[in-house]
Coordinates of C-alpha atoms in Angstrom, one line a residue:
Chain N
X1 CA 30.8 -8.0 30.0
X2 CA 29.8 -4.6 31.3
X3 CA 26.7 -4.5 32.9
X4 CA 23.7 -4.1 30.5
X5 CA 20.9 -1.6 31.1
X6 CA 17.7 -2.2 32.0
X7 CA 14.7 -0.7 29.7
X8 CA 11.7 -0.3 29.4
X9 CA 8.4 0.3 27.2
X10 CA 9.0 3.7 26.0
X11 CA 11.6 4.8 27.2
X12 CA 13.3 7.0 24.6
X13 CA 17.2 5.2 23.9
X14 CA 19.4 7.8 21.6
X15 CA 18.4 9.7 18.3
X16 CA 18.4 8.3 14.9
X17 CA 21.9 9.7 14.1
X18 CA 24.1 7.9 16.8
X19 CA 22.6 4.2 16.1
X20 CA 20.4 1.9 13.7
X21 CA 17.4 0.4 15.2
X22 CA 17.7 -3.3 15.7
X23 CA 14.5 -5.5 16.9
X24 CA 12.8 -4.9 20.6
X25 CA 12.8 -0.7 19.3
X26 CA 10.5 1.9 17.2
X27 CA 11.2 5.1 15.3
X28 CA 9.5 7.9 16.4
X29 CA 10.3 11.6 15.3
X30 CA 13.5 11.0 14.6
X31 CA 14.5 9.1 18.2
X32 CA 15.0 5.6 18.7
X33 CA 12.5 4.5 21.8
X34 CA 12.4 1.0 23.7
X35 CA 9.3 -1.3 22.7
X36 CA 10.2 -4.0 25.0
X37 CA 11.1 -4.3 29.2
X38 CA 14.2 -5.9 28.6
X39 CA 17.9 -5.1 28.0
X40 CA 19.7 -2.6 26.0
X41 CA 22.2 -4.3 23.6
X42 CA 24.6 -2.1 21.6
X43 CA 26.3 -3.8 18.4
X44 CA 29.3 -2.0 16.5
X45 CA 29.5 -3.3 13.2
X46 CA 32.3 -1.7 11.7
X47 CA 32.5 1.8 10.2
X48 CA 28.4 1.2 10.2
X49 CA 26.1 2.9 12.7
X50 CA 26.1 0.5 15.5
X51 CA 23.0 -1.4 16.0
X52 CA 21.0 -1.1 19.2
X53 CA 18.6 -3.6 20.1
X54 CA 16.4 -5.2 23.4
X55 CA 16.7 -7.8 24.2
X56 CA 15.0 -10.8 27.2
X57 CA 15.9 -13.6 28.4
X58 CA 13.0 -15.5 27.2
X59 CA 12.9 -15.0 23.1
X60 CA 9.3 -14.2 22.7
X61 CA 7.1 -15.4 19.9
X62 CA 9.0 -15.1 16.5
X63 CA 6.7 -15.6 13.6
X64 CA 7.4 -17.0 10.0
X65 CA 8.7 -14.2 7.5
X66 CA 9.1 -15.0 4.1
X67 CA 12.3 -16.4 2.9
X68 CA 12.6 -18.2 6.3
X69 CA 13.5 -22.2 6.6
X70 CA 10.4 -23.6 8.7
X71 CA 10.6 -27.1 9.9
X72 CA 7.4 -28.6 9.6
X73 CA 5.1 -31.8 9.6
X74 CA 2.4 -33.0 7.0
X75 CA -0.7 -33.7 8.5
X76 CA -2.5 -34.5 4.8
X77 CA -2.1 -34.7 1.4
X78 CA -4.2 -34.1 -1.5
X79 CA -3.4 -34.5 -5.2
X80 CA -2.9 -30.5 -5.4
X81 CA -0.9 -29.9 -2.1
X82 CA 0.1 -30.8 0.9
X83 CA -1.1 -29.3 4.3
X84 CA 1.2 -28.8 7.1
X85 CA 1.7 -27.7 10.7
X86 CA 5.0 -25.2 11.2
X87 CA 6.6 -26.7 14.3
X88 CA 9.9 -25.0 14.2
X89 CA 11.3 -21.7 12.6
X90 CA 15.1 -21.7 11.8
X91 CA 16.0 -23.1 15.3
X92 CA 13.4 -22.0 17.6
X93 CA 10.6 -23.7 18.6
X94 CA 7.0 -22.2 18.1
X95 CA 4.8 -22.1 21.2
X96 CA 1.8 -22.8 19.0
X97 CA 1.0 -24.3 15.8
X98 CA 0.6 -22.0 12.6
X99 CA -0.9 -24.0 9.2
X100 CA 0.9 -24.0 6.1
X101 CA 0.4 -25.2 2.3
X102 CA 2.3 -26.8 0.0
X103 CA 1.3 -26.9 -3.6
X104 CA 2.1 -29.4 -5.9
X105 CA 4.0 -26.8 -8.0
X106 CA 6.7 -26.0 -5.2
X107 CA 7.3 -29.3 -4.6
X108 CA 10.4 -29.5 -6.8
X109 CA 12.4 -27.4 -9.2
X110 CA 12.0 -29.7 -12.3
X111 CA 8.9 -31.1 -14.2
X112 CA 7.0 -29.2 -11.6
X113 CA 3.5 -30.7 -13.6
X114 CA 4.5 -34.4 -13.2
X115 CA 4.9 -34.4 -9.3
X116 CA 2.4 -36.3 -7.5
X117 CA 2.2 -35.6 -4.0
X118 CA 2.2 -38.8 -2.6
X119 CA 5.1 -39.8 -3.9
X120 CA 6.6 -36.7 -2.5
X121 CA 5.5 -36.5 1.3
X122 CA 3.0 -38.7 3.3
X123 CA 1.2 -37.5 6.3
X124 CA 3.9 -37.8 9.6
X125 CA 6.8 -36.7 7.6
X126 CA 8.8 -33.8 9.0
X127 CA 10.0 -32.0 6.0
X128 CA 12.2 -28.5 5.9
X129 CA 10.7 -26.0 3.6
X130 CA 11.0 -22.6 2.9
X131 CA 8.5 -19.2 2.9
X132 CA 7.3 -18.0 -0.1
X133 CA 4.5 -15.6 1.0
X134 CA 1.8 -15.0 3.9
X135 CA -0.8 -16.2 1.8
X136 CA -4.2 -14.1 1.5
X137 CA -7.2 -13.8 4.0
X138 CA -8.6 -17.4 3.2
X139 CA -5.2 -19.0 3.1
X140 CA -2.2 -20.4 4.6
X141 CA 1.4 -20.0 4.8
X142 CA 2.4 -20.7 1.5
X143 CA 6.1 -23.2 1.4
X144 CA 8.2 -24.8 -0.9
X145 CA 10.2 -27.5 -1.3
X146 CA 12.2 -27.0 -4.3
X147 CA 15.3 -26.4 -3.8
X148 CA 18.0 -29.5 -3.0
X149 CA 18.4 -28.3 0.5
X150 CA 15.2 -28.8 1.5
X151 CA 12.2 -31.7 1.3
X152 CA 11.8 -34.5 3.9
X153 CA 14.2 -34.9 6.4
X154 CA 12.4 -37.7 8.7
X155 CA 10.1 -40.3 7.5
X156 CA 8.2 -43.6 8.8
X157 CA 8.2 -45.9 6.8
X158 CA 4.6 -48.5 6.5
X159 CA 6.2 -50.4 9.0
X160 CA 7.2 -47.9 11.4
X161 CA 10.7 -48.1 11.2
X162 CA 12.7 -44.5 10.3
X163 CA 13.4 -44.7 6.6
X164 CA 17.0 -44.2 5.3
X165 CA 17.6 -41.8 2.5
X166 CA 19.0 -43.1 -0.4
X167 CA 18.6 -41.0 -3.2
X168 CA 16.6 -37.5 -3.7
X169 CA 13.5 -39.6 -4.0
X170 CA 13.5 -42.3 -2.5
X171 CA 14.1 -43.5 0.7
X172 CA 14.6 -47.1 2.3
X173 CA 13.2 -49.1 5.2
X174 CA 16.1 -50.4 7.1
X175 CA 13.7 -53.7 8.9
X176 CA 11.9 -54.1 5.4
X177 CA 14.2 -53.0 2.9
X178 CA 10.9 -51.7 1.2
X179 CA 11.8 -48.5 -0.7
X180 CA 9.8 -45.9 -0.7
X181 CA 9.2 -42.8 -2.3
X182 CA 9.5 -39.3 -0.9
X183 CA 11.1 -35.9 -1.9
X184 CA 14.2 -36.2 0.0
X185 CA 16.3 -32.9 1.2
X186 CA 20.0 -33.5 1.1
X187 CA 21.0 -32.2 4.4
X188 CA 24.2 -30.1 4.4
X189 CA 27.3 -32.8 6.3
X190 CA 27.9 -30.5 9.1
X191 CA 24.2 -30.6 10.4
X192 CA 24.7 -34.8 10.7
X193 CA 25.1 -36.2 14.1
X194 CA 27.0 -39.4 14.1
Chain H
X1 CA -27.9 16.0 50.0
X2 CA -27.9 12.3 51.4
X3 CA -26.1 11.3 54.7
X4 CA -22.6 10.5 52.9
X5 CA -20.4 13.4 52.0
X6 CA -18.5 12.3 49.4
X7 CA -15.8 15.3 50.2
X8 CA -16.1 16.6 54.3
X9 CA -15.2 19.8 55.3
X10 CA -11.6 19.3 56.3
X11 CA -11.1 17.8 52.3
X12 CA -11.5 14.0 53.1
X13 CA -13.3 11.4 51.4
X14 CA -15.2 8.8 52.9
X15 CA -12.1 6.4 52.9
X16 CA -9.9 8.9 54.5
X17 CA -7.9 10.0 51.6
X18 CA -7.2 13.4 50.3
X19 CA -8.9 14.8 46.8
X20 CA -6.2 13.9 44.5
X21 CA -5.1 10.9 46.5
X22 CA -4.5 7.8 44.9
X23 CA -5.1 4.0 46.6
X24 CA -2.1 1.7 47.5
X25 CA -1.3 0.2 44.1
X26 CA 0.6 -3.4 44.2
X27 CA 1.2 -5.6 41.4
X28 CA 3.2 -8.5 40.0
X29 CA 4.1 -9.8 37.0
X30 CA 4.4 -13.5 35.8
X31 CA 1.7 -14.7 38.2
X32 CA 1.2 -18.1 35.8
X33 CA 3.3 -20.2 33.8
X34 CA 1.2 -21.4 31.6
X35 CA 0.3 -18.3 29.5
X36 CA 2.6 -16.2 27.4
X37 CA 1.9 -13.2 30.0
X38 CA 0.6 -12.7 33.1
X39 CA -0.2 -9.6 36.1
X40 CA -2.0 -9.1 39.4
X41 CA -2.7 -5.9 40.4
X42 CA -4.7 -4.2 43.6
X43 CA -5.7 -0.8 43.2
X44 CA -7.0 -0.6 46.7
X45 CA -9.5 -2.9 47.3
X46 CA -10.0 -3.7 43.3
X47 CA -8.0 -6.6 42.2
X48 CA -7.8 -7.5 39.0
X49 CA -6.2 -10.2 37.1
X50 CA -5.2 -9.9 33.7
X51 CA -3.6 -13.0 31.0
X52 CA -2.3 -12.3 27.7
X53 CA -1.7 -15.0 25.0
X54 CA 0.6 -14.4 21.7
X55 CA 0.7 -13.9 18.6
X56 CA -0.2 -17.0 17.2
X57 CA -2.6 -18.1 14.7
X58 CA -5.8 -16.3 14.2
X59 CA -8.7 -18.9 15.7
X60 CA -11.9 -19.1 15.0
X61 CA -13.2 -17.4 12.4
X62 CA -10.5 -16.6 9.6
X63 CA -11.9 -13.8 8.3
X64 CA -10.6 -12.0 11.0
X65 CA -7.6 -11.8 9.8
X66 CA -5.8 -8.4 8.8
X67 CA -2.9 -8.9 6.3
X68 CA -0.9 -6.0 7.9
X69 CA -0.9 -6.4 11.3
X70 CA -2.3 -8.6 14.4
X71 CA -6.0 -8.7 15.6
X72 CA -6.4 -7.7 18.9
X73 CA -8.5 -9.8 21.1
X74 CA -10.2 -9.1 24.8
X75 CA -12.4 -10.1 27.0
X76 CA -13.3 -8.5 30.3
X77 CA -15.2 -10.5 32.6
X78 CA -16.3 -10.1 36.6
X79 CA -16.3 -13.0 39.0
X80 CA -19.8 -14.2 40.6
X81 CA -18.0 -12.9 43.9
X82 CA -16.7 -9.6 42.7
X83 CA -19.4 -7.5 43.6
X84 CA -21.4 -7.3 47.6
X85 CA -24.5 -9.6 45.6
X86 CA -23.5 -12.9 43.7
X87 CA -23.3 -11.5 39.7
X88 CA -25.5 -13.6 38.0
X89 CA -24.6 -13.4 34.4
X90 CA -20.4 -12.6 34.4
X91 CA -19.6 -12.8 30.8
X92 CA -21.5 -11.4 27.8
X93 CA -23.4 -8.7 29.5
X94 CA -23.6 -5.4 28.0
X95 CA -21.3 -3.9 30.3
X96 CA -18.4 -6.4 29.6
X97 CA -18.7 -6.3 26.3
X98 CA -18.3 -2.7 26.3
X99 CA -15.2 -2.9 28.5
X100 CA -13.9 -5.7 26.1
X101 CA -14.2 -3.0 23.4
X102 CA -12.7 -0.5 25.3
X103 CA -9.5 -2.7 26.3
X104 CA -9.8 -3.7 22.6
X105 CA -9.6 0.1 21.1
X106 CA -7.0 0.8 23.9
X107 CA -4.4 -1.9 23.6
X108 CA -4.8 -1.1 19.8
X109 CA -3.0 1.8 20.4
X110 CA -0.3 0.6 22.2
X111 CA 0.6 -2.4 20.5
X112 CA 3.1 -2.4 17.9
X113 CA 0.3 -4.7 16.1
X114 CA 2.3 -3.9 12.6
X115 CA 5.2 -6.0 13.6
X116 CA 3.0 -9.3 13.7
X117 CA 0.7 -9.7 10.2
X118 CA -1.4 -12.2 10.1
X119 CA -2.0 -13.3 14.0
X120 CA -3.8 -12.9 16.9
X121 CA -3.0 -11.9 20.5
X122 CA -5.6 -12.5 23.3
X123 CA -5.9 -10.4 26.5
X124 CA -8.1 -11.9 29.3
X125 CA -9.5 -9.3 32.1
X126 CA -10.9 -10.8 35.0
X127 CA -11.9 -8.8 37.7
X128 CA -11.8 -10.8 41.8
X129 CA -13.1 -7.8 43.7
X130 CA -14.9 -4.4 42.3
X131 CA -14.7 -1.4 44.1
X132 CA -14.4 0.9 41.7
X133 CA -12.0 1.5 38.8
X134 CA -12.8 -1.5 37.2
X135 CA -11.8 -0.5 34.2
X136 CA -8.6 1.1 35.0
X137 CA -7.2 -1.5 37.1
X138 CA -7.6 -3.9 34.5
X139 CA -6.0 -1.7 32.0
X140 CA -3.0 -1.4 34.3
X141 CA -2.8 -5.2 34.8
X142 CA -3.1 -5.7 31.0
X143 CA -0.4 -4.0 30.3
X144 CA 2.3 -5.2 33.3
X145 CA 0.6 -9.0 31.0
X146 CA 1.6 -7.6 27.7
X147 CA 5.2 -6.8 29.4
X148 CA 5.5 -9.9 30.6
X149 CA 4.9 -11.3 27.4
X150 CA 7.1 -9.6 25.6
X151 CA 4.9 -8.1 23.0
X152 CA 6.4 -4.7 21.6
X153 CA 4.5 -1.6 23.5
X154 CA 4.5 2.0 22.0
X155 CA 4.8 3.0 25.9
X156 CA 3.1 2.1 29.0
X157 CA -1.3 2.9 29.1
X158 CA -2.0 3.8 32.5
X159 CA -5.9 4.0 33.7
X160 CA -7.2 5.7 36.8
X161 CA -11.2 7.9 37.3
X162 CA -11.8 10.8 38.0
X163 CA -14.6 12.5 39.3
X164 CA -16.3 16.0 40.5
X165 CA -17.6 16.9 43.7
X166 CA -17.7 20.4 45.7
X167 CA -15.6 22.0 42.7
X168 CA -12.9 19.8 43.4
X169 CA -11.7 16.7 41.2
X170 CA -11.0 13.9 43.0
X171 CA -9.2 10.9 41.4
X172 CA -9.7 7.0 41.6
X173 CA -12.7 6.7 43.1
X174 CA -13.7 4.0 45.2
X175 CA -17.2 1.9 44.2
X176 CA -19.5 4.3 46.9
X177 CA -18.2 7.5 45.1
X178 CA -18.7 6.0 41.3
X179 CA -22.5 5.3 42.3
X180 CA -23.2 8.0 43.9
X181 CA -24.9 9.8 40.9
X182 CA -22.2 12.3 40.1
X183 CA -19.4 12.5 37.5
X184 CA -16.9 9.5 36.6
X185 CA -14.5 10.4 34.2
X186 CA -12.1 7.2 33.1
X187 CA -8.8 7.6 31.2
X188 CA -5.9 5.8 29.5
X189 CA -2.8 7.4 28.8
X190 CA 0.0 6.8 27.3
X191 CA 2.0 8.4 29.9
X192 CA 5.6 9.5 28.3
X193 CA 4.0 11.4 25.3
X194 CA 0.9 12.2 26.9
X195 CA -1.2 10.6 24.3
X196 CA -4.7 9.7 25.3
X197 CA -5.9 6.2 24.4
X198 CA -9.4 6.3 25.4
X199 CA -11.7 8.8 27.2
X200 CA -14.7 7.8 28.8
X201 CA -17.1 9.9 31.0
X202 CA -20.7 9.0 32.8
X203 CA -23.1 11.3 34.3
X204 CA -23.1 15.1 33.4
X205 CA -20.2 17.5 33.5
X206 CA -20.4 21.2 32.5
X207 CA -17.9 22.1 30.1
X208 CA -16.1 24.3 32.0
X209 CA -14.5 22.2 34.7
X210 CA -13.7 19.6 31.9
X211 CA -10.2 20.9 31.5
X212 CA -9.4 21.2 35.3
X213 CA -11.2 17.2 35.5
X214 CA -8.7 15.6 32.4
X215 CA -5.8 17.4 33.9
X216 CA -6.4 15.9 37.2
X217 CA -6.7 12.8 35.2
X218 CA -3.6 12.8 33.6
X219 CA -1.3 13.8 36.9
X220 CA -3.4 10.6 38.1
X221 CA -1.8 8.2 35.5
X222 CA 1.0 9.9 35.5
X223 CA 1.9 8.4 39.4
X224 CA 0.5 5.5 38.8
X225 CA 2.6 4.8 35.7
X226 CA 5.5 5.3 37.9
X227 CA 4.3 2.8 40.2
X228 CA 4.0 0.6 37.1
X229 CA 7.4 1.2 36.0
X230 CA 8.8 0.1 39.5
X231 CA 6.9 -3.1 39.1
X232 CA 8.5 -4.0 36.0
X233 CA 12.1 -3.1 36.7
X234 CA 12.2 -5.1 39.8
X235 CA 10.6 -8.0 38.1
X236 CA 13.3 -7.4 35.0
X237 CA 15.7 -7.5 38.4
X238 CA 14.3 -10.6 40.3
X239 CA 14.1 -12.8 36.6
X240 CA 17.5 -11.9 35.6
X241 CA 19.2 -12.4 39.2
X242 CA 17.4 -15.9 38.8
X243 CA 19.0 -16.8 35.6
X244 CA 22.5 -15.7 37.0
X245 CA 23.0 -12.7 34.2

């Protein structure tokens, strides 16, 4: 790899013509400037503009955006929602803690008015849900569940063993054989360890 | 005129330097590991420590929070020892909350805040020894923290004072010349464009040698924002040989 180029804040990279701006870079006037002290990465993608980006070594803080898949744990439930701490997004851990909210409604596609939350999540779970919006002033994240993909992925179960899935909603106590009932997401095969 | 001439005869200031002379700058970045972002600097004998965590969830009080971009929060502070007598009250005196709202208004500036709705990013000032340039140095040793922390800058903001003595403007001045009754002019800058982030002056100036005073200013942060960028691209150097790039 050729050696990359060191940048740093403000310092202006090419003009809006030659390449796309990618993250780690602002618009100004018409010229693409550095935000970040990092390296210069130049992408071709094809008969596209190529994309130019900075990048560090050490990824800084990537926040939730809507539409992204968030990892997260239930601290408590409620009859109307669920409230949760976002641990991970996509794949990278989160330095710090942000809240997040999971309504009743989200929970699942169908009969969205018969869910009951405790038969959905209970507080330790680690569940995989997705962004639906920002939420106001007074609120949270806001997340959902309801799509096949997603839902609770590890589970305790009263005894403290790790439940097994065994169907969407329900999920089995290997030590017990007590079943239980959560909102299970079906995991795609190739994300399985064995 | 008291006994010390803050500008002799032969054009030297009571610490030996020329008018337009700067102090030894050093700095370095990523001084902690525990915060996001971290710089020391020394602007002489000021030294000035400055800790930057973010963006993460807006604490405290929630209505704080701007649905467009990130809330900006600082706090300046002195140690006890900073100054020759022990400070007796080092946060939440009227001076450092001003400064905290001056870093505040500053760092505003700079910040790509739009990039990060919904959060909060904390800067921490603390200044280990005064001697003038309070202000500035901790400006400069915010922003090597923001750096290091990888938060998106418009473009460096460097600080450095100014004053006005004999007709002549003399620039970063020491803690004798800043008390000594006559004018102290301190300025951020965003260096490449020349934009001005904040403007502060004590004391009285007459209007006429204002222009000559913020163009003195400016030259001022102009050096010491290449001293800055030094800093950083031998630290960019140093972390990357570490991690075998």
């Amino acid at each position: 790899m050729s050696p990359m180029k060191l940048c740093v804040p403000g310092d202006r990279l090419c003009s809006k013509e030659d390449c796309m701006p990618g993250t780690g870079v602002y618009l100004r006037h018409g010229y693409i400037y550095s935000s970040l002290a990092g390296y210069i990465l130049r992408k071709n993608e094809g008969e596209e503009l190529p994309v130019i980006s900075v990048v560090r070594d050490t990824e800084a803080q990537l926040l939730p955006d809507v539409g992204a898949i968030v990892t997260c744990k239930v601290t408590s439930i409620n009859s109307r929602f669920a409230k949760v701490h976002i641990l991970y997004v996509g794949s990278t851990p989160l330095k710090d803690r942000f809240r997040g909210t999971i309504r009743k409604e989200d929970v699942r596609a169908t009969e969205k008015d018969r869910v009951e939350t405790y038969k959905s999540f209970r507080p330790g779970d680690i569940v995989l849900a997705k962004v639906i919006s920002l939420g106001d002033v007074q609120s949270n994240y806001l997340l959902t569940t309801a799509e096949n993909e997603l839902g609770v992925v590890v589970a305790h179960s009263e005894a403290g063993a790790q439940m097994v899935p065994i169907s969407w909603c329900e999920m089995q106590c290997p030590r017990t054989h007590a079943k239980e009932f959560r909102k299970v997401a079906r995991v795609q095969p190739e994300y399985l360890h064995t | 005129m008291a006994g010390l001439e803050l500008l002799s005869d032969q054009g030297y200031r009571l610490d030996g330097r020329k008018a337009t002379e700067l102090r030894k700058v050093q700095a370095r970045m990523g001084v902690f590991a525990q915060a996001d972002g971290s710089a020391y600097i020394e602007q002489g004998n000021t030294k000035a420590l400055a800790v930057v965590y973010g963006p993460h969830e807006v604490r405290g009080s929630r209505s704080r929070t701007l649905n467009d971009r990130a809330v900006i929060n600082c706090q300046y502070s002195m140690a006890t020892f900073s100054t020759s007598e022990r400070k007796r009250r080092p946060h939440g005196d009227r001076k450092s909350t001003e400064m905290s709202l001056h870093l505040k208004q500053t760092f505003e500036a700079a910040v790509l805040t739009n990039l990060y709705p919904r959060s909060q990013i904390d800067i921490y000032v603390k200044i280990l020894q005064s001697d003038g340039g309070n202000y500035s140095a901790g400006v400069n040793a915010a922003t090597l923290a923001v750096i290091d922390a990888g938060i998106p800058l418009r473009d460096y903001v460097c600080a450095c004072t100014a004053g006005f003595v004999d007709e002549t403007p003399l620039t970063d001045l020491c803690h004798a010349e800043e008390s000594g009754g006559g004018t102290s002019l301190a300025m951020a800058l965003l260096p490449r464009g020349g934009h001005i982030a904040l403007l502060q002056m004590d004391a009285r100036l007459h209007q006429d040698h204002l222009e000559t005073l913020m163009e003195a200013a400016m030259t001022a942060c102009k050096s010491i924002s290449k001293v800055l960028d030094q800093v950083v691209r031998q630290h960019l150097q140093e972390v990357s040989a570490l991690t075998g790039e």
